[in-house]
Amino acid sequence: MDAAVVAKSTDAFSAQGNALTLVCALKIEERAGRKAGAKTALVGLGAGLPLPEGRLVSFGFAGGLDPRLRPGTLVTATKVVDPDGQTLWEGPALDVDGAEAAVVCASDSVANEPEARGELAARSGAAVVDMESGVLASTGRLAGVVRAISDSGDQPVGRLVRAGKADGGTDWKIVATAFVTEPVKSVKTARDARRATAALTRAAGEIS
């Protein structure tokens, strides 16, 4: 990608008191932010809904590409790259206690199976993946990325990976089917999501 289209954080956002909006793909992520009193916006999967004005933080769950990052771990981006490792945004990591600085891969599709995640990690050089940070980077208003690992590459989510709806809601029919057909995997996935949600609420309290 041409360097002219790379969005950079120019002022380090050291004044995190600026009105930052936590931009969330899923309603569960938005609720985690609002619980901490943060300003939030729901933009759906892949940030397909209208975006808010002002400075944006890509906030929510992320899939782990680095096997060291276990569910519930917080990461804050120093760079957002595309699946081929081209830089879309770079800047200092937002200050969130206990969060690991990481490169985030912006993907337009779900990489669930271990082989797919391994390939994506090798191509991009990223430690985590999400579907919204690239869209937000393209606005030139991205202030940072704060994500909680909800699932790891060595343990695929299974059917629940499709439970999120385009508008940020939950497809409960898929959830019910997953718990009937993949009960062990689904229970673990739900437990990991709870860990990630708790981590997001804590992080939102520090950003807001």
C-alpha atoms as a printed R data frame, in Angstrom:
    type eleno elety resid chain resno       x       y      z
1   ATOM     1    CA   MET     A     1   0.000   0.000  0.000
2   ATOM     2    CA   ASP     A     2   1.228   3.487 -0.865
3   ATOM     3    CA   ALA     A     3   2.635   5.353  2.120
4   ATOM     4    CA   ALA     A     4   0.345   8.272  1.381
5   ATOM     5    CA   VAL     A     5  -2.656   6.277  2.529
6   ATOM     6    CA   VAL     A     6  -1.092   5.116  5.785
7   ATOM     7    CA   ALA     A     7  -2.809   6.802  8.731
8   ATOM     8    CA   LYS     A     8  -0.563   7.712 11.652
9   ATOM     9    CA   SER     A     9  -1.244   8.917 15.152
10  ATOM    10    CA   THR     A    10   0.528  12.265 15.201
11  ATOM    11    CA   ASP     A    11   0.005  13.546 18.712
12  ATOM    12    CA   ALA     A    12   0.425  10.255 20.618
13  ATOM    13    CA   PHE     A    13  -2.962  10.939 22.181
14  ATOM    14    CA   SER     A    14  -1.169  11.592 25.410
15  ATOM    15    CA   ALA     A    15  -4.233  13.594 26.341
16  ATOM    16    CA   GLN     A    16  -6.479  10.590 26.549
17  ATOM    17    CA   GLY     A    17  -8.993  12.921 28.101
18  ATOM    18    CA   ASN     A    18  -9.877  13.927 24.538
19  ATOM    19    CA   ALA     A    19 -13.342  12.709 23.635
20  ATOM    20    CA   LEU     A    20 -12.501   9.273 22.338
21  ATOM    21    CA   THR     A    21 -15.293   7.006 21.155
22  ATOM    22    CA   LEU     A    22 -14.915   3.277 21.699
23  ATOM    23    CA   VAL     A    23 -16.092   1.770 18.425
24  ATOM    24    CA   CYS     A    24 -17.537  -1.729 18.795
25  ATOM    25    CA   ALA     A    25 -18.653  -4.378 16.327
26  ATOM    26    CA   LEU     A    26 -20.878  -6.278 18.750
27  ATOM    27    CA   LYS     A    27 -23.497  -5.243 21.273
28  ATOM    28    CA   ILE     A    28 -21.768  -7.256 23.983
29  ATOM    29    CA   GLU     A    29 -18.590  -5.220 23.424
30  ATOM    30    CA   GLU     A    30 -20.511  -1.947 23.522
31  ATOM    31    CA   ARG     A    31 -22.195  -2.943 26.773
32  ATOM    32    CA   ALA     A    32 -18.779  -3.675 28.290
33  ATOM    33    CA   GLY     A    33 -17.622  -0.168 27.395
34  ATOM    34    CA   ARG     A    34 -20.794   1.564 28.594
35  ATOM    35    CA   LYS     A    35 -20.632  -0.334 31.877
36  ATOM    36    CA   ALA     A    36 -17.394   1.522 32.575
37  ATOM    37    CA   GLY     A    37 -18.923   4.870 31.618
38  ATOM    38    CA   ALA     A    38 -17.128   5.186 28.279
39  ATOM    39    CA   LYS     A    39 -18.504   6.849 25.173
40  ATOM    40    CA   THR     A    40 -19.301   4.042 22.746
41  ATOM    41    CA   ALA     A    41 -20.653   3.447 19.255
42  ATOM    42    CA   LEU     A    42 -21.984   0.253 17.681
43  ATOM    43    CA   VAL     A    43 -20.836  -0.174 14.070
44  ATOM    44    CA   GLY     A    44 -21.540  -3.852 13.372
45  ATOM    45    CA   LEU     A    45 -19.284  -6.549 11.991
46  ATOM    46    CA   GLY     A    46 -16.568  -5.159  9.759
47  ATOM    47    CA   ALA     A    47 -17.674  -1.631 10.768
48  ATOM    48    CA   GLY     A    48 -20.444  -1.842  8.196
49  ATOM    49    CA   LEU     A    49 -22.757   0.610  9.983
50  ATOM    50    CA   PRO     A    50 -22.263   4.421  9.982
51  ATOM    51    CA   LEU     A    51 -19.245   5.573 11.956
52  ATOM    52    CA   PRO     A    52 -19.367   8.277 14.641
53  ATOM    53    CA   GLU     A    53 -17.552  11.583 14.342
54  ATOM    54    CA   GLY     A    54 -14.338  12.422 16.168
55  ATOM    55    CA   ARG     A    55 -11.425  10.326 17.345
56  ATOM    56    CA   LEU     A    56 -12.033   6.597 17.357
57  ATOM    57    CA   VAL     A    57 -10.708   3.637 19.318
58  ATOM    58    CA   SER     A    58 -11.175   0.197 17.778
59  ATOM    59    CA   PHE     A    59 -12.503  -1.655 20.819
60  ATOM    60    CA   GLY     A    60 -13.718  -5.185 21.367
61  ATOM    61    CA   PHE     A    61 -12.776  -8.818 20.925
62  ATOM    62    CA   ALA     A    62  -9.911 -10.102 18.810
63  ATOM    63    CA   GLY     A    63  -8.745 -13.489 17.659
64  ATOM    64    CA   GLY     A    64  -5.317 -14.559 18.830
65  ATOM    65    CA   LEU     A    65  -2.684 -15.323 16.215
66  ATOM    66    CA   ASP     A    66   0.206 -15.545 18.682
67  ATOM    67    CA   PRO     A    67  -0.299 -18.695 20.805
68  ATOM    68    CA   ARG     A    68   1.126 -16.873 23.828
69  ATOM    69    CA   LEU     A    69  -1.939 -14.639 23.963
70  ATOM    70    CA   ARG     A    70  -4.643 -16.476 25.867
71  ATOM    71    CA   PRO     A    71  -8.337 -15.537 26.172
72  ATOM    72    CA   GLY     A    72  -8.841 -12.531 28.419
73  ATOM    73    CA   THR     A    73  -5.497 -10.958 27.532
74  ATOM    74    CA   LEU     A    74  -5.691  -7.261 26.634
75  ATOM    75    CA   VAL     A    75  -3.696  -5.912 23.707
76  ATOM    76    CA   THR     A    76  -3.175  -2.354 22.521
77  ATOM    77    CA   ALA     A    77  -1.917  -1.727 19.011
78  ATOM    78    CA   THR     A    78   1.266  -0.070 17.888
79  ATOM    79    CA   LYS     A    79   0.411  -0.878 14.280
80  ATOM    80    CA   VAL     A    80  -2.494  -2.082 12.165
81  ATOM    81    CA   VAL     A    81  -1.592  -4.063  9.059
82  ATOM    82    CA   ASP     A    82  -3.457  -5.805  6.262
83  ATOM    83    CA   PRO     A    83  -3.173  -9.589  5.743
84  ATOM    84    CA   ASP     A    84  -0.027  -9.081  3.648
85  ATOM    85    CA   GLY     A    85   1.670  -7.034  6.375
86  ATOM    86    CA   GLN     A    86   1.232  -3.610  4.755
87  ATOM    87    CA   THR     A    87   0.838  -0.843  7.311
88  ATOM    88    CA   LEU     A    88  -2.577   0.810  7.551
89  ATOM    89    CA   TRP     A    89  -1.985   2.753 10.764
90  ATOM    90    CA   GLU     A    90   0.768   3.125 13.324
91  ATOM    91    CA   GLY     A    91   1.181   5.032 16.526
92  ATOM    92    CA   PRO     A    92   1.940   4.711 20.221
93  ATOM    93    CA   ALA     A    93  -0.049   2.169 22.155
94  ATOM    94    CA   LEU     A    94  -2.823   3.560 24.329
95  ATOM    95    CA   ASP     A    95  -2.015   3.361 28.018
96  ATOM    96    CA   VAL     A    96  -3.996   0.472 29.450
97  ATOM    97    CA   ASP     A    97  -2.620  -1.239 32.526
98  ATOM    98    CA   GLY     A    98  -1.512  -4.804 31.836
99  ATOM    99    CA   ALA     A    99  -2.181  -4.662 28.098
100 ATOM   100    CA   GLU     A   100   0.417  -6.042 25.714
101 ATOM   101    CA   ALA     A   101   1.575  -3.885 22.810
102 ATOM   102    CA   ALA     A   102   0.899  -5.775 19.598
103 ATOM   103    CA   VAL     A   103   0.526  -5.598 15.837
104 ATOM   104    CA   VAL     A   104  -3.105  -6.034 14.779
105 ATOM   105    CA   CYS     A   105  -4.108  -7.587 11.474
106 ATOM   106    CA   ALA     A   106  -7.191  -6.108  9.839
107 ATOM   107    CA   SER     A   107  -9.037  -8.840  7.965
108 ATOM   108    CA   ASP     A   108 -12.294  -8.747  6.037
109 ATOM   109    CA   SER     A   109 -13.116 -12.373  6.842
110 ATOM   110    CA   VAL     A   110 -13.008 -14.777  9.784
111 ATOM   111    CA   ALA     A   111  -9.912 -16.946 10.235
112 ATOM   112    CA   ASN     A   112 -10.977 -19.668 12.636
113 ATOM   113    CA   GLU     A   113  -9.066 -22.887 12.003
114 ATOM   114    CA   PRO     A   114  -5.474 -23.213 13.282
115 ATOM   115    CA   GLU     A   115  -4.050 -23.567  9.761
116 ATOM   116    CA   ALA     A   116  -5.755 -20.383  8.567
117 ATOM   117    CA   ARG     A   117  -4.581 -18.429 11.578
118 ATOM   118    CA   GLY     A   118  -1.049 -19.742 11.261
119 ATOM   119    CA   GLU     A   119  -0.904 -18.655  7.653
120 ATOM   120    CA   LEU     A   120  -2.317 -15.227  8.505
121 ATOM   121    CA   ALA     A   121   0.214 -14.750 11.299
122 ATOM   122    CA   ALA     A   122   3.084 -15.655  8.991
123 ATOM   123    CA   ARG     A   123   1.911 -13.373  6.162
124 ATOM   124    CA   SER     A   124   1.006 -10.361  8.273
125 ATOM   125    CA   GLY     A   125   3.446 -10.530 11.168
126 ATOM   126    CA   ALA     A   126   0.529  -9.706 13.480
127 ATOM   127    CA   ALA     A   127  -0.294 -11.132 16.898
128 ATOM   128    CA   VAL     A   128  -4.076 -10.642 16.766
129 ATOM   129    CA   VAL     A   129  -6.783 -10.198 14.143
130 ATOM   130    CA   ASP     A   130 -10.049  -8.269 13.942
131 ATOM   131    CA   MET     A   131 -12.429  -7.115 11.210
132 ATOM   132    CA   GLU     A   132 -12.904  -3.451 12.115
133 ATOM   133    CA   SER     A   133  -9.539  -1.783 12.741
134 ATOM   134    CA   GLY     A   134  -8.668  -1.494  9.053
135 ATOM   135    CA   VAL     A   135 -11.923   0.298  8.262
136 ATOM   136    CA   LEU     A   136 -11.378   2.695 11.158
137 ATOM   137    CA   ALA     A   137  -7.772   3.306 10.107
138 ATOM   138    CA   SER     A   138  -8.978   4.364  6.664
139 ATOM   139    CA   THR     A   139 -10.882   7.289  8.204
140 ATOM   140    CA   GLY     A   140  -7.687   8.984  9.384
141 ATOM   141    CA   ARG     A   141  -9.340   9.358 12.814
142 ATOM   142    CA   LEU     A   142  -8.107   6.200 14.522
143 ATOM   143    CA   ALA     A   143  -6.602   7.009 17.917
144 ATOM   144    CA   GLY     A   144  -5.699   3.458 18.849
145 ATOM   145    CA   VAL     A   145  -6.827  -0.129 19.174
146 ATOM   146    CA   VAL     A   146  -7.693  -1.887 22.429
147 ATOM   147    CA   ARG     A   147  -8.802  -5.488 22.136
148 ATOM   148    CA   ALA     A   148  -9.306  -8.478 24.411
149 ATOM   149    CA   ILE     A   149  -8.445 -11.940 23.150
150 ATOM   150    CA   SER     A   150 -11.657 -13.944 22.974
151 ATOM   151    CA   ASP     A   151 -10.294 -17.060 21.281
152 ATOM   152    CA   SER     A   152  -6.961 -18.576 20.366
153 ATOM   153    CA   GLY     A   153  -5.798 -20.179 17.157
154 ATOM   154    CA   ASP     A   154  -5.002 -23.535 18.709
155 ATOM   155    CA   GLN     A   155  -8.591 -24.013 19.889
156 ATOM   156    CA   PRO     A   156 -11.111 -23.129 17.160
157 ATOM   157    CA   VAL     A   157 -14.384 -21.553 18.227
158 ATOM   158    CA   GLY     A   158 -16.536 -23.888 16.182
159 ATOM   159    CA   ARG     A   159 -20.088 -22.992 15.163
160 ATOM   160    CA   LEU     A   160 -20.210 -20.023 17.537
161 ATOM   161    CA   VAL     A   161 -17.793 -18.153 15.269
162 ATOM   162    CA   ARG     A   162 -20.863 -17.354 13.120
163 ATOM   163    CA   ALA     A   163 -23.089 -16.224 15.996
164 ATOM   164    CA   GLY     A   164 -22.405 -12.518 15.538
165 ATOM   165    CA   LYS     A   165 -24.855 -10.733 13.229
166 ATOM   166    CA   ALA     A   166 -23.955  -7.946 10.808
167 ATOM   167    CA   ASP     A   167 -25.748  -5.389 12.970
168 ATOM   168    CA   GLY     A   168 -23.832  -6.403 16.096
169 ATOM   169    CA   GLY     A   169 -26.533  -8.591 17.561
170 ATOM   170    CA   THR     A   170 -26.472 -12.324 18.273
171 ATOM   171    CA   ASP     A   171 -28.009 -15.083 16.171
172 ATOM   172    CA   TRP     A   172 -29.506 -17.148 18.969
173 ATOM   173    CA   LYS     A   173 -30.472 -19.976 16.620
174 ATOM   174    CA   ILE     A   174 -26.778 -20.516 15.832
175 ATOM   175    CA   VAL     A   175 -25.960 -20.308 19.538
176 ATOM   176    CA   ALA     A   176 -28.549 -22.955 20.389
177 ATOM   177    CA   THR     A   177 -27.361 -25.258 17.611
178 ATOM   178    CA   ALA     A   178 -23.748 -24.868 18.707
179 ATOM   179    CA   PHE     A   179 -24.486 -25.815 22.315
180 ATOM   180    CA   VAL     A   180 -26.418 -28.891 21.180
181 ATOM   181    CA   THR     A   181 -23.924 -30.126 18.589
182 ATOM   182    CA   GLU     A   182 -20.635 -28.915 20.137
183 ATOM   183    CA   PRO     A   183 -21.360 -28.611 23.868
184 ATOM   184    CA   VAL     A   184 -17.810 -28.836 25.213
185 ATOM   185    CA   LYS     A   185 -16.348 -26.452 22.665
186 ATOM   186    CA   SER     A   186 -19.243 -24.026 23.042
187 ATOM   187    CA   VAL     A   187 -19.032 -23.913 26.836
188 ATOM   188    CA   LYS     A   188 -15.318 -23.156 26.624
189 ATOM   189    CA   THR     A   189 -15.915 -20.466 24.003
190 ATOM   190    CA   ALA     A   190 -18.570 -18.831 26.184
191 ATOM   191    CA   ARG     A   191 -16.278 -18.932 29.202
192 ATOM   192    CA   ASP     A   192 -13.432 -17.335 27.228
193 ATOM   193    CA   ALA     A   193 -15.801 -14.636 25.951
194 ATOM   194    CA   ARG     A   194 -16.754 -13.788 29.540
195 ATOM   195    CA   ARG     A   195 -13.077 -13.366 30.414
196 ATOM   196    CA   ALA     A   196 -12.604 -11.094 27.432
197 ATOM   197    CA   THR     A   197 -15.699  -9.065 28.283
198 ATOM   198    CA   ALA     A   198 -14.503  -8.468 31.837
199 ATOM   199    CA   ALA     A   199 -11.128  -7.348 30.505
200 ATOM   200    CA   LEU     A   200 -12.815  -4.917 28.111
201 ATOM   201    CA   THR     A   201 -14.823  -3.320 30.895
202 ATOM   202    CA   ARG     A   202 -11.656  -2.776 32.905
203 ATOM   203    CA   ALA     A   203  -9.853  -1.300 29.901
204 ATOM   204    CA   ALA     A   204 -12.762   0.998 29.062
205 ATOM   205    CA   GLY     A   205 -12.595   2.446 32.559
206 ATOM   206    CA   GLU     A   206  -9.000   3.490 31.940
207 ATOM   207    CA   ILE     A   207  -9.586   4.935 28.472
208 ATOM   208    CA   SER     A   208 -12.746   6.896 29.256
